[in-house]
XYZ file of C-alpha atoms in Angstrom:
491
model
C -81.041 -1.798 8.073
C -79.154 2.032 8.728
C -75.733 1.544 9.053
C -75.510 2.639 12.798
C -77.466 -0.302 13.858
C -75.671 -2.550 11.764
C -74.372 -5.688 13.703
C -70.478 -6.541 13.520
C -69.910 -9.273 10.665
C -69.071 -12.489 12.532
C -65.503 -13.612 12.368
C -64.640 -16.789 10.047
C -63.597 -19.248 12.476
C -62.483 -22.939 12.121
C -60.551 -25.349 14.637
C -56.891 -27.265 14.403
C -56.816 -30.530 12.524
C -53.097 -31.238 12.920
C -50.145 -29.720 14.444
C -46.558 -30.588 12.762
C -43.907 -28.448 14.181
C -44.385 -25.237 12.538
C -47.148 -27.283 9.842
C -50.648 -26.539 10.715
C -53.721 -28.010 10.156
C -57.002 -25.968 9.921
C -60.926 -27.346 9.301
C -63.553 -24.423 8.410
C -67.082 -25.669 7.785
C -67.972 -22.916 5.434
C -65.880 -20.017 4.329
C -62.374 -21.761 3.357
C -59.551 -18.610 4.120
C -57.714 -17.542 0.427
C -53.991 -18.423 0.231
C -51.900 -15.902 1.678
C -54.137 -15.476 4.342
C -53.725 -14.956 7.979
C -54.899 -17.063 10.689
C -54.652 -16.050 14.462
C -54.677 -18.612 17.443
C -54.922 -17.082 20.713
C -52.980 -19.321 23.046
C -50.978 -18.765 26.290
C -48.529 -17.400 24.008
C -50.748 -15.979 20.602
C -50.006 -17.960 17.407
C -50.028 -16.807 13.443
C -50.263 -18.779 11.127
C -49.929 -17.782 7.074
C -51.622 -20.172 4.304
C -50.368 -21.810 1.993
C -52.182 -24.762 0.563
C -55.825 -25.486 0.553
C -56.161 -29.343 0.693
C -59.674 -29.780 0.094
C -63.059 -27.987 0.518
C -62.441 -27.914 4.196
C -59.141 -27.929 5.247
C -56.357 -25.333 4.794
C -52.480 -25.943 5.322
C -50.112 -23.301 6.613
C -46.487 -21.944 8.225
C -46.604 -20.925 11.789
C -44.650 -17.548 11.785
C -44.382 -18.037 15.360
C -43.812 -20.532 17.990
C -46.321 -23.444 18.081
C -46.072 -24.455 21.504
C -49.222 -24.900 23.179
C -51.093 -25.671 20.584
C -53.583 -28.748 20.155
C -55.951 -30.452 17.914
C -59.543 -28.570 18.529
C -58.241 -25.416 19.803
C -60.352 -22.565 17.934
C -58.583 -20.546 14.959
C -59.662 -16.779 13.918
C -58.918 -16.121 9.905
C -58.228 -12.426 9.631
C -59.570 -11.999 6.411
C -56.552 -11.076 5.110
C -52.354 -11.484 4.199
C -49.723 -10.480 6.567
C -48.956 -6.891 6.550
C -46.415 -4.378 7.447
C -46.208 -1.285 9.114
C -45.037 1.911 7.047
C -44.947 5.565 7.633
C -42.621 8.699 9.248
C -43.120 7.102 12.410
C -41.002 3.453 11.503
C -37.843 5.221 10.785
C -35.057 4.569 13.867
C -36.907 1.716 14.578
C -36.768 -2.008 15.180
C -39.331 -4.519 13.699
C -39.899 -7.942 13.354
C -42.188 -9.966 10.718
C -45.224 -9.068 12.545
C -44.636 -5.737 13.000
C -44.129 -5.561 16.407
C -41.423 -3.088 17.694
C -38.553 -4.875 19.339
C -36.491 -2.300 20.531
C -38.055 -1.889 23.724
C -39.413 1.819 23.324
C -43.244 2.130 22.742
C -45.182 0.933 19.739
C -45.278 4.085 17.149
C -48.297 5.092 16.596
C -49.703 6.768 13.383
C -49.269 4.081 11.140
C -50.717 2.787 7.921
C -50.607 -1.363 7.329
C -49.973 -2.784 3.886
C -49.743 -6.075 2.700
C -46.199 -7.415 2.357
C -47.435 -9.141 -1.000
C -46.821 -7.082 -4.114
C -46.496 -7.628 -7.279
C -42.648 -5.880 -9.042
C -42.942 -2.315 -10.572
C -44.309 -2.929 -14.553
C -42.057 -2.147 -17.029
C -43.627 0.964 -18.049
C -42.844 2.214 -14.501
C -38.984 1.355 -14.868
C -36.416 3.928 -15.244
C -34.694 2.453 -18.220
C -31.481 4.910 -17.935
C -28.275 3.606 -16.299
C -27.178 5.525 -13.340
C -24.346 5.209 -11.160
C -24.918 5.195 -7.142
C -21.537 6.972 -5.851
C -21.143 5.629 -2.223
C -18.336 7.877 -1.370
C -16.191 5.026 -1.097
C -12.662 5.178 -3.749
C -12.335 1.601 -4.060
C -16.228 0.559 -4.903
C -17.010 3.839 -7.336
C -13.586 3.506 -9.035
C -13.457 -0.093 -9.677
C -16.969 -2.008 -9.062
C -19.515 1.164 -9.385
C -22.830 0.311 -7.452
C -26.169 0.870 -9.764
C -28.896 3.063 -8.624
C -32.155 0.830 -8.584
C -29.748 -2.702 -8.848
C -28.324 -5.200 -6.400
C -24.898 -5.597 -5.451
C -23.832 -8.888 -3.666
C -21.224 -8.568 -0.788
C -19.323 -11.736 -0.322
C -17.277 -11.472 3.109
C -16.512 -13.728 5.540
C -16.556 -12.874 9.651
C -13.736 -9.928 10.361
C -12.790 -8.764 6.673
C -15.298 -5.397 7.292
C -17.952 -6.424 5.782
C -20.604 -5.113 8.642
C -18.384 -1.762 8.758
C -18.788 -1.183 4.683
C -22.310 -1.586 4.870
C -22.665 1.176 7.774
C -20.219 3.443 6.219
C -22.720 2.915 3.145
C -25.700 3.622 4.949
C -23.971 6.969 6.562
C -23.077 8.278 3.071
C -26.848 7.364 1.425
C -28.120 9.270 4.507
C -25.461 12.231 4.652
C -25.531 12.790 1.039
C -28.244 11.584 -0.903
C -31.248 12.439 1.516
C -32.238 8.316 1.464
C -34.166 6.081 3.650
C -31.888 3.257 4.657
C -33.647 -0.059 5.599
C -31.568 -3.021 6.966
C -33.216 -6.207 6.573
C -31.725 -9.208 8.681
C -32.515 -12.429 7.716
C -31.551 -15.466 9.734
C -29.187 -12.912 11.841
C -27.863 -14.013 15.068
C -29.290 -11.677 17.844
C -26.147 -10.607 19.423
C -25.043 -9.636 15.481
C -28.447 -8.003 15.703
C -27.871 -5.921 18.465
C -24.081 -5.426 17.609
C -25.332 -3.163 14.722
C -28.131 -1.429 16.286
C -25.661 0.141 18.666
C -23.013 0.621 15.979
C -25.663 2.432 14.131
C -26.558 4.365 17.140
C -23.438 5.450 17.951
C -22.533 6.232 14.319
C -25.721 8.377 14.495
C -27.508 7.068 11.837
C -29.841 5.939 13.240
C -32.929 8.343 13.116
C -33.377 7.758 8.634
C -33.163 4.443 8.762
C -35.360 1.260 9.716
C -34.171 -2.355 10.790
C -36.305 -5.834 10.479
C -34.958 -9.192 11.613
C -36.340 -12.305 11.526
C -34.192 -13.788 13.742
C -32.128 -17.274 13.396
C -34.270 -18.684 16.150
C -37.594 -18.096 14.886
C -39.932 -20.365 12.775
C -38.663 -20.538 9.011
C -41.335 -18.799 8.224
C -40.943 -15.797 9.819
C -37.320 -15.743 8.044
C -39.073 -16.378 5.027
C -41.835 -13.342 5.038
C -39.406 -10.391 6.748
C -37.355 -10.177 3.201
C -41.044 -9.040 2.164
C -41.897 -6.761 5.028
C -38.761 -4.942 4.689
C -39.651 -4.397 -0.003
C -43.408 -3.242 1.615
C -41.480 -0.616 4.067
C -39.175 0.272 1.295
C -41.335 0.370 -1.799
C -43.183 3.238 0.456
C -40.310 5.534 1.221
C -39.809 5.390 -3.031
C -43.275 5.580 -4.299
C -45.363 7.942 -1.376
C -42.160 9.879 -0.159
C -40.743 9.902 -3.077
C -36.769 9.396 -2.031
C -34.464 6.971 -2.715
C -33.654 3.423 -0.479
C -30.775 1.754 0.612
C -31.691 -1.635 1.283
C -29.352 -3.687 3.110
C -29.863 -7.527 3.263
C -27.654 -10.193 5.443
C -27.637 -12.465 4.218
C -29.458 -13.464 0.868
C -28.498 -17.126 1.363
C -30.597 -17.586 4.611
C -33.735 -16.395 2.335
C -33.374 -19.151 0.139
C -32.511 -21.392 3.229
C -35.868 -20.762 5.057
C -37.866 -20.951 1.618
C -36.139 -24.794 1.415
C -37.867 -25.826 4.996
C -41.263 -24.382 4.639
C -41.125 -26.100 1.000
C -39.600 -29.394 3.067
C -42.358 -28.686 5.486
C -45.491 -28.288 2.936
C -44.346 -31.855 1.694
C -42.916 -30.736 -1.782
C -40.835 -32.834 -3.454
C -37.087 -31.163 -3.285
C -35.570 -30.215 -6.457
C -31.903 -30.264 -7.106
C -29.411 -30.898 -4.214
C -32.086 -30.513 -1.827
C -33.564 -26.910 -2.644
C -37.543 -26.579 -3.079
C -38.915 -26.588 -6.648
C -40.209 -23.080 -6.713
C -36.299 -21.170 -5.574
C -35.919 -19.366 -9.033
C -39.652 -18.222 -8.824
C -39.681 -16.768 -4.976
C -35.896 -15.189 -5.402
C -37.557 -13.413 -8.501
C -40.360 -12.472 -6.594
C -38.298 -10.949 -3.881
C -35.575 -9.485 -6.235
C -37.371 -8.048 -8.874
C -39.302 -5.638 -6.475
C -35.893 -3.858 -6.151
C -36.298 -1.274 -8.938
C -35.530 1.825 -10.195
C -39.128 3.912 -11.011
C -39.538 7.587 -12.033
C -40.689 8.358 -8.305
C -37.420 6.982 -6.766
C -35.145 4.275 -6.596
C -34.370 1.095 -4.273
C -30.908 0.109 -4.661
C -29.641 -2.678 -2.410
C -26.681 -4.255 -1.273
C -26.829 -8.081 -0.200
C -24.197 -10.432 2.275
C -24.073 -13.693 -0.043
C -23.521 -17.063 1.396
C -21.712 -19.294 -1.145
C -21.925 -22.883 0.519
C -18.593 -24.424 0.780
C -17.273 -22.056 -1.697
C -19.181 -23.525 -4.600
C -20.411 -21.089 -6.966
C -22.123 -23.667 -9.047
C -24.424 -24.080 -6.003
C -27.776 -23.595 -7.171
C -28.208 -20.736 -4.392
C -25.136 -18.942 -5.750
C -26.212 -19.031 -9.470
C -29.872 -18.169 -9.171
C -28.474 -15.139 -6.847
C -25.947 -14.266 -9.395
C -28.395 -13.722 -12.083
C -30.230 -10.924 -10.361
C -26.898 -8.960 -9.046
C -25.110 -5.789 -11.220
C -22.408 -5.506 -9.481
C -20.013 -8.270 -6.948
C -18.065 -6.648 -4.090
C -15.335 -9.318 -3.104
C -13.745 -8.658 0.720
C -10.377 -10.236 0.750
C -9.151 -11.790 4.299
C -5.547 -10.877 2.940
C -5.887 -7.226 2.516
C -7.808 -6.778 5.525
C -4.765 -8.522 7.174
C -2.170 -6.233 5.733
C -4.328 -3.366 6.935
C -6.095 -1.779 3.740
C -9.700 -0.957 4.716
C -11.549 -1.458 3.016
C -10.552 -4.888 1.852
C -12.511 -4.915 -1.505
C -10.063 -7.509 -3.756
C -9.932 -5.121 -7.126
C -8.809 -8.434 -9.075
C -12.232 -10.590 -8.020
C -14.890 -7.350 -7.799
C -17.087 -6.808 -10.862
C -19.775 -4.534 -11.857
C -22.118 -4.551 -15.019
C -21.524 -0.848 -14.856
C -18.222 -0.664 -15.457
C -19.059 -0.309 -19.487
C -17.818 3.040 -21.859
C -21.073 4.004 -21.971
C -22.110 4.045 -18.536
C -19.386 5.478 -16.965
C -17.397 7.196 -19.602
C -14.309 5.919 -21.691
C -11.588 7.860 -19.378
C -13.837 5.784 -16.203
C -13.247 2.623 -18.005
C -9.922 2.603 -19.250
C -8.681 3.854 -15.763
C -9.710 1.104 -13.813
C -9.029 -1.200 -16.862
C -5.202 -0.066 -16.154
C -5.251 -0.007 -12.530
C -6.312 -3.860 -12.707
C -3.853 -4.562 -15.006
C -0.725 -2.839 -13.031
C -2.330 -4.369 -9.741
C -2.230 -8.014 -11.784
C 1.144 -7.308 -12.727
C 2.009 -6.366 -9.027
C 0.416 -9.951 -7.970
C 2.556 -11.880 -10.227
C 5.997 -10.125 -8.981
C 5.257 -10.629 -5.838
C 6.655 -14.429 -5.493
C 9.307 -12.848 -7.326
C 10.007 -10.104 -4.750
C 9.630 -12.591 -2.658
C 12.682 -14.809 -3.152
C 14.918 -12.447 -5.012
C 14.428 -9.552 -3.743
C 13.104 -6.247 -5.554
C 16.993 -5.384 -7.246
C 16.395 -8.401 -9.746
C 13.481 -6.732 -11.516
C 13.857 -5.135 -14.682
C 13.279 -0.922 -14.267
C 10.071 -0.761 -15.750
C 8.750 -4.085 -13.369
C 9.788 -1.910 -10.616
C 7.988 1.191 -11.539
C 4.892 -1.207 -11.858
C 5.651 -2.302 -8.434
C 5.825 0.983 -7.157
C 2.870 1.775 -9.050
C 0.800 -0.977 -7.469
C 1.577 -0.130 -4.301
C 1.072 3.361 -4.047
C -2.488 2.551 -5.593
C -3.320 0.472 -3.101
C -2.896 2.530 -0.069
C -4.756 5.497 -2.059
C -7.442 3.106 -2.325
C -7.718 3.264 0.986
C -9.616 5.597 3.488
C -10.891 6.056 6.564
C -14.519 5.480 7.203
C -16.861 7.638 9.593
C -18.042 5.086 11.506
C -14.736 3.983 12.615
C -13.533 7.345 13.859
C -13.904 6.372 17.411
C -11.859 3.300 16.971
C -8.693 4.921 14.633
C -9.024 8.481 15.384
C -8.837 9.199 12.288
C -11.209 11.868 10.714
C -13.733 10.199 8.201
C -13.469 10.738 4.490
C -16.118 11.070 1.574
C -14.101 10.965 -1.204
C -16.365 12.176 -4.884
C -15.838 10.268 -7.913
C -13.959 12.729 -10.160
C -11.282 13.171 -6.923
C -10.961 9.391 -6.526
C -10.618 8.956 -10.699
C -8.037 12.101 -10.462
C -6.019 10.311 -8.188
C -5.551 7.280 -9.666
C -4.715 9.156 -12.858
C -1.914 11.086 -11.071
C -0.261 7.720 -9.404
C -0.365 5.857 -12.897
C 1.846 9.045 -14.404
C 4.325 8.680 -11.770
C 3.612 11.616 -10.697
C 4.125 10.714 -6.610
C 6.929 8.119 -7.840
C 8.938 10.435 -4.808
C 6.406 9.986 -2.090
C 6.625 7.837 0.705
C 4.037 5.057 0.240
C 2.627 6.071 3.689
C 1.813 9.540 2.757
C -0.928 7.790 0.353
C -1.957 6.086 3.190
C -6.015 6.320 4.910
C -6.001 9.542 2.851
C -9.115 11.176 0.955
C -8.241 13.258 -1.833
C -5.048 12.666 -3.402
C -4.056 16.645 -2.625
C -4.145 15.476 0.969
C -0.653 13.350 0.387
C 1.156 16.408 -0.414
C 0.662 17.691 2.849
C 1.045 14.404 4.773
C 4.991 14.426 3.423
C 7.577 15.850 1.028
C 9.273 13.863 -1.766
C 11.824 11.929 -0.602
C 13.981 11.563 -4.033
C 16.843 11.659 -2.028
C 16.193 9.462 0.278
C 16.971 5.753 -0.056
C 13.352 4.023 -1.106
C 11.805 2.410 1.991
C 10.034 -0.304 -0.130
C 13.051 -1.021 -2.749
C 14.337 -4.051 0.151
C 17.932 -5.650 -0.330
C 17.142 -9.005 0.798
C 14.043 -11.407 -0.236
C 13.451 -11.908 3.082
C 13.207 -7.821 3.256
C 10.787 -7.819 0.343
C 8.533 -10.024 2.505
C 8.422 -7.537 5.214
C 7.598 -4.549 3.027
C 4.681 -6.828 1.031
C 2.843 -7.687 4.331
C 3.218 -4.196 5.832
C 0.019 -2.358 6.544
């Protein structure tokens, strides 16, 4: 037969067996659909439905990634013929997607698209950049203490109002500003008002237009939360290996990944594992993680909110999601409250980066001593505290001083928050923010006011802000304990 009379293949069809919440039950007579496949229902409201298990020679098993209401035993079910896919191309940046696919920021479908399958297997090892680079973020605190990796993960642990939502956009307005990257957010298990808190924080910020957003909302089936951590790797692995450019891929929050993977495994009748999590958590954390690479064509570097439950890193959750990270960005509630933004603790942040080798002996040993003087400065302070600054010895007090002025250069005013401070953003390069630090350890601004080093960029920019004020009685040398508690809790 030509091929311009050929007739259309027939669709593989089968009918409902069962309907379990989000569990479905599907009989086909001849052609049994592969795992991963798609099925579609179409309902009052249209149902799809991913597979997961085939139970025997006629019945499949799978996760509703929608809604199942409506549905009934002997209602007729289409099998695509293929896995769940995701849209990439020009035309997804600046917009709004969920797992489907389906633009949800109320402005028309883009068109021009290409569809790939969100299930792909990591870069091979010959395709892995195996040189160590550094990912400046612009940010003094994060590239002089806990250096991000370009191609690795860094975990953000934060609570609600420490900054952690107004790092990540600062982040993302660097990576676009600076580095000519692609920035993807990927929510997972994100409230919608947080959902559409950022969108317009991102709008405003005008960031916008290079970067994409996916949510699989906390309402939703778990298995949409499950899948839209792999939509979001299918939209990024594109931007790396057809565009060639470099990702920022930001996750919130890692936790609810693992979360949603524990129901559909509760669902599909596994038997749980330890403290309730599915069997299979180190093998589909891998699966998602290990997609994040560094290639010769680009690099996908992310940055993911972690959830430790009930503060227990031993958590199974917390330890599997530790082995995969290169770097740990602590937010501290305490600094945020005394008013240094950002509020990365420099005592609790890590980074496998932070080696001789990677980042240079003078690198190292630099923030090597500014941890140690801002240890030192942490066990004064109950000192300070109670007796007052006038009972340390002179060289405690010049760590003191030290410590303090380090910790206000360490801080800086972000971009995004103009608006709200009024204060003119900074992007502060690595070899200004190491400078710095170097000058303050010498004692070389031992005559400055503390708030001259204060939501500044370079340290150059302190001379200007004020004059030395040798003369002057020091404002944080206090003559009472109760003085000295004052001065430690001032912004």
């Amino acid at each position: 037969m030509r091929p311009d009379t050929a007739q259309p293949t027939k669709p593989n069809t089968g009918v409902i067996a069962a309907v379990r919440g989000s569990v479905v039950d599907v009989r086909f007579e001849t052609n049994l659909p592969a795992i991963y496949s798609v099925l579609h229902i179409d309902a009052a409201q249209p149902v799809v439905i991913e597979v997961l298990a085939q139970r025997d020679t006629h019945h499949v098993r799978g996760i509703a990634l929608t809604p199942t209401q409506g549905l009934a035993r002997g209602m007729v079910v289409t099998d695509t013929g293929g896995p769940l896919k995701a849209p990439v191309g020009k035309a997804i940046l600046g917009r709004m997607f969920d797992v489907l696919g389906n633009a949800i920021d109320r402005k028309p479908a883009p068109k021009q698209l290409e569809w790939r399958s969100v299930h792909n297997a990591p870069p091979s090892l010959v395709r892995r950049s195996t040189k160590s680079e550094v990912f400046e973020s612009g940010i003094k605190a994060i590239d002089v203490l806990a250096p991000l990796e370009r191609g690795g993960k860094a975990g953000l642990f934060g609570g609600a109002g420490v900054g952690k939502t107004v790092l990540l956009t600062e982040i993302i307005h660097n990576m676009i500003g600076h580095h000519d990257g692609v920035s993807i957010f990927c929510g997972i298990g994100e409230r919608s008002r947080e959902g559409e808190d950022l969108y317009h924080e991102m709008e405003k910020a005008g960031v916008l237009p290079k970067m994409v957003m996916l949510f699989g909302q906390m309402n939703e089936p778990p298995g949409a939360r499950f899948r839209i951590g792999h939509a979001a790797l299918t939209m990024a692995e594109y931007f790396r290996d057809d565009e060639h450019r470099d990702v920022l891929l930001l996750i919130d929050n890692i936790f609810r990944f693992i979360q949603a993977g524990s129901e559909v495994s509760g669902l599909m009748g596994q038997m749980p594992s330890r403290l309730g999590y599915q069997p299979t958590m180190g093998t589909e954390l891998s699966g998602l993680e290990e997609r994040i690479a560094n290639t010769e064509s680009g690099a996908i570097t992310s940055i993911q909110a972690v959830y430790v439950p009930a503060d227990d890193f031993t958590d199974p959750a917390a330890v599997h999601t530790f082995s995969h990270l290169s770097a740990s960005l602590v937010l501290s509630r305490k600094r945020a409250s005394e008013g240094l933004y950002p509020a990365v603790d420099p005592l609790q942040s890590s980074s496998k980066m932070a080696t001789p080798g990677i980042v240079g002996k003078r690198h190292y040993h630099l923030a090597q001593e500014i941890r140690r003087t801002l240890a030192q400065y942490s066990a004064l302070k109950d000192i300070i505290a109670m007796l007052g600054l006038e009972q340390l010895s002179p060289d405690d007090r010049k760590t003191v001083a030290r410590a303090r002025r380090l910790e206000r250069f360490l801080t800086q005013p972000f971009f995004t928050t103009e608006q709200f401070t009024g204060l003119k953003g900074k992007l502060v390069p690595l070899a200004d923010a190491l400078d710095g630090c170097e000058r303050i350890l010498a004692d070389e601004f031992k005559d400055y006011p503390e708030s001259a080093l204060y939501m500044i960029g370079t340290i150059g920019e302190a001379k200007a802000k004020a004059k030395p004020t040798a003369d002057a009685p020091s404002a944080q040398e206090p003559k009472s304990g109760a003085d000295a508690k004052d001065v430690d809790h001032a912004a």
